[in-house]
mmCIF file of C-alpha atoms in Angstrom:
data_model
loop_
_atom_site.group_PDB
_atom_site.id
_atom_site.type_symbol
_atom_site.label_atom_id
_atom_site.label_comp_id
_atom_site.label_asym_id
_atom_site.label_seq_id
_atom_site.Cartn_x
_atom_site.Cartn_y
_atom_site.Cartn_z
ATOM 1 C CA MET C 97 182.647 153.895 71.326
ATOM 2 C CA ASN C 98 181.426 151.471 74.002
ATOM 3 C CA ALA C 99 183.299 150.701 77.233
ATOM 4 C CA GLU C 100 185.055 147.595 75.907
ATOM 5 C CA GLN C 101 186.169 149.385 72.744
ATOM 6 C CA THR C 102 187.543 152.122 74.990
ATOM 7 C CA LEU C 103 189.421 149.483 77.001
ATOM 8 C CA PHE C 104 191.000 148.064 73.837
ATOM 9 C CA GLN C 105 191.976 151.591 72.787
ATOM 10 C CA ALA C 106 193.512 152.173 76.223
ATOM 11 C CA ALA C 107 195.542 148.970 75.877
ATOM 12 C CA ALA C 108 196.754 150.017 72.426
ATOM 13 C CA THR C 109 197.761 153.512 73.512
ATOM 14 C CA GLY C 110 199.079 152.684 76.974
ATOM 15 C CA SER C 111 196.590 154.821 78.873
ATOM 16 C CA VAL C 112 195.936 153.470 82.366
ATOM 17 C CA SER C 113 193.533 156.322 83.103
ATOM 18 C CA MET C 114 191.479 155.462 80.002
ATOM 19 C CA ALA C 115 191.504 151.783 81.047
ATOM 20 C CA LYS C 116 190.225 152.746 84.511
ATOM 21 C CA THR C 117 187.478 154.867 82.961
ATOM 22 C CA ALA C 118 186.480 152.026 80.633
ATOM 23 C CA CYS C 119 186.292 149.511 83.478
ATOM 24 C CA ALA C 120 184.322 151.949 85.627
ATOM 25 C CA ALA C 121 181.876 152.187 82.704
ATOM 26 C CA GLY C 122 181.459 148.406 82.636
ATOM 27 C CA ALA C 123 184.284 147.021 80.489
ATOM 28 C CA ARG C 124 185.589 143.670 81.690
ATOM 29 C CA PRO C 125 189.395 143.314 81.889
ATOM 30 C CA SER C 126 189.008 139.847 80.349
ATOM 31 C CA ALA C 127 186.794 140.953 77.429
ATOM 32 C CA ILE C 128 187.576 139.191 74.156
ATOM 33 C CA GLY C 129 187.816 141.243 70.981
ATOM 34 C CA PRO C 130 188.369 140.510 67.300
ATOM 35 C CA GLY C 131 190.539 137.463 66.636
ATOM 36 C CA GLY C 132 190.106 136.300 70.209
ATOM 37 C CA ALA C 133 192.576 138.854 71.552
ATOM 38 C CA THR C 134 192.018 140.475 74.906
ATOM 39 C CA ALA C 135 193.082 143.940 76.011
ATOM 40 C CA LEU C 136 195.952 142.196 77.808
ATOM 41 C CA HIS C 137 197.185 140.729 74.501
ATOM 42 C CA ILE C 138 197.125 144.228 73.019
ATOM 43 C CA ALA C 139 198.900 145.853 75.977
ATOM 44 C CA ALA C 140 201.569 143.120 75.915
ATOM 45 C CA ALA C 141 202.059 143.443 72.153
ATOM 46 C CA GLN C 142 202.637 147.170 72.573
ATOM 47 C CA GLY C 143 204.863 146.812 75.640
ATOM 48 C CA HIS C 144 202.460 148.729 77.891
ATOM 49 C CA SER C 145 203.359 147.095 81.197
ATOM 50 C CA HIS C 146 201.382 149.570 83.332
ATOM 51 C CA VAL C 147 198.160 148.813 81.464
ATOM 52 C CA ALA C 148 198.968 145.098 81.679
ATOM 53 C CA GLU C 149 199.440 145.452 85.449
ATOM 54 C CA PHE C 150 196.062 147.199 85.779
ATOM 55 C CA LEU C 151 194.292 144.532 83.703
ATOM 56 C CA LEU C 152 195.917 141.686 85.625
ATOM 57 C CA ALA C 153 194.981 143.283 88.956
ATOM 58 C CA GLY C 154 191.417 143.444 87.626
ATOM 59 C CA GLY C 155 191.313 139.726 86.919
ATOM 60 C CA ALA C 156 192.601 139.354 83.356
ATOM 61 C CA ASP C 157 193.974 135.863 82.692
ATOM 62 C CA PRO C 158 197.729 135.992 81.916
ATOM 63 C CA ASN C 159 197.537 132.646 80.087
ATOM 64 C CA VAL C 160 194.483 133.281 77.902
ATOM 65 C CA GLN C 161 195.028 132.269 74.276
ATOM 66 C CA ASP C 162 193.816 134.240 71.255
ATOM 67 C CA GLY C 163 192.666 132.826 67.917
ATOM 68 C CA PHE C 164 196.287 132.022 67.028
ATOM 69 C CA GLY C 165 196.875 130.224 70.320
ATOM 70 C CA ARG C 166 199.098 133.044 71.549
ATOM 71 C CA THR C 167 199.129 134.219 75.131
ATOM 72 C CA PRO C 168 200.013 137.788 76.152
ATOM 73 C CA LEU C 169 203.535 136.483 76.865
ATOM 74 C CA HIS C 170 203.824 135.280 73.247
ATOM 75 C CA GLU C 171 202.854 138.794 72.150
ATOM 76 C CA ALA C 172 205.447 140.378 74.427
ATOM 77 C CA ALA C 173 208.145 138.272 72.730
ATOM 78 C CA PHE C 174 207.551 140.078 69.443
ATOM 79 C CA VAL C 175 208.382 143.534 70.823
ATOM 80 C CA ARG C 176 211.770 142.979 72.371
ATOM 81 C CA SER C 177 212.608 146.661 72.766
ATOM 82 C CA LYS C 178 209.429 147.198 74.764
ATOM 83 C CA SER C 179 208.909 143.855 76.431
ATOM 84 C CA PRO C 180 211.289 143.461 79.402
ATOM 85 C CA GLN C 181 208.968 145.109 81.937
ATOM 86 C CA THR C 182 205.966 143.498 80.296
ATOM 87 C CA TRP C 183 207.607 140.057 80.579
ATOM 88 C CA GLU C 184 208.276 140.674 84.274
ATOM 89 C CA THR C 185 204.732 141.880 84.914
ATOM 90 C CA LEU C 186 203.113 138.950 83.124
ATOM 91 C CA ILE C 187 205.338 136.349 84.790
ATOM 92 C CA ALA C 188 204.789 137.927 88.222
ATOM 93 C CA HIS C 189 201.053 137.439 87.676
ATOM 94 C CA GLY C 190 201.336 133.788 86.697
ATOM 95 C CA ALA C 191 202.025 133.825 82.954
ATOM 96 C CA ASP C 192 203.588 130.482 82.068
ATOM 97 C CA PRO C 193 206.650 130.888 79.810
ATOM 98 C CA HIS C 194 206.835 127.170 79.095
ATOM 99 C CA GLY C 195 203.106 126.528 79.020
ATOM 100 C CA PRO C 196 200.501 127.156 76.347
ATOM 101 C CA ARG C 197 201.606 126.585 72.765
ATOM 102 C CA ASP C 198 200.512 128.741 69.853
ATOM 103 C CA ARG C 199 199.190 127.287 66.581
ATOM 104 C CA ASP C 200 202.791 126.828 65.438
ATOM 105 C CA GLY C 201 203.531 124.712 68.515
ATOM 106 C CA ARG C 202 205.708 127.325 70.242
ATOM 107 C CA THR C 203 205.666 128.147 73.929
ATOM 108 C CA PRO C 204 206.482 131.757 74.879
ATOM 109 C CA GLU C 205 209.901 130.500 75.982
ATOM 110 C CA ALA C 206 210.533 128.749 72.654
ATOM 111 C CA LEU C 207 209.390 131.825 70.737
ATOM 112 C CA ALA C 208 211.803 134.037 72.686
ATOM 113 C CA MET C 209 214.619 131.599 71.939
ATOM 114 C CA THR C 210 213.671 131.394 68.252
ATOM 115 C CA LEU C 211 213.602 135.164 67.939
ATOM 116 C CA ASP C 212 216.880 135.373 69.895
ATOM 117 C CA TYR C 213 215.622 138.168 72.073
ATOM 118 C CA GLY C 214 218.323 138.438 74.669
ATOM 119 C CA LYS C 215 216.484 140.524 77.248
ATOM 120 C CA ALA C 216 213.322 138.430 77.052
ATOM 121 C CA LEU C 217 215.354 135.250 77.297
ATOM 122 C CA ASN C 218 217.322 136.638 80.236
ATOM 123 C CA ASN C 219 214.019 137.325 81.989
ATOM 124 C CA LEU C 220 213.025 133.704 81.431
ATOM 125 C CA ILE C 221 216.360 132.527 82.815
ATOM 126 C CA GLU C 222 215.854 134.740 85.867
ATOM 127 C CA HIS C 223 212.359 133.258 86.301
ATOM 128 C CA ASN C 224 213.931 129.792 86.242
ATOM 129 C CA ALA C 225 216.573 130.847 88.777
ATOM 130 C CA GLN C 226 213.803 132.063 91.077
ATOM 131 C CA ARG C 227 212.091 128.656 90.761
ATOM 132 C CA VAL C 228 215.319 126.930 91.822
ATOM 133 C CA ALA C 229 215.751 129.350 94.738
ATOM 134 C CA ARG C 230 212.240 128.420 95.940
ATOM 135 C CA GLY C 231 213.143 124.728 95.752
ATOM 136 C CA LEU C 232 211.180 124.079 92.568
ATOM 137 C CA GLU C 233 212.421 122.058 89.623
ATOM 138 C CA PRO C 234 214.131 124.074 86.862
ATOM 139 C CA THR C 235 211.995 124.170 83.741
ATOM 140 C CA LEU C 236 213.902 126.305 81.259
ATOM 141 C CA GLY C 237 214.637 124.393 78.085
ATOM 142 C CA ARG C 238 212.036 121.674 78.596
#
């Protein structure tokens, strides 16, 4: 297994230590795998917020789109029981909940609303409240 394969395995299993080893061996946090997914997509889809944090700190793009047009935040919407911390981590690192659309035309925000994932949606509402507190225009529901 090469370093990037090890990184993808680390993202899938939630192993930060394996991710560190893979990057030390030359894996890039932004490496693109099959289907255009990055290790960050995989970590987000599995709800592995600690691996996501490590990848983001290493330069992974929180708004990168895979072959389906999904960002890591789209992926986090599908795993509601695991995603609250992952949502927070991705948004804290610049993931745009109302930004990139997937091939079906859905933003991460719209996907969360469609799936009726209360916790994920509450995180988006909190993100919007923080924007208002900083004097920025509210964007939820646009």
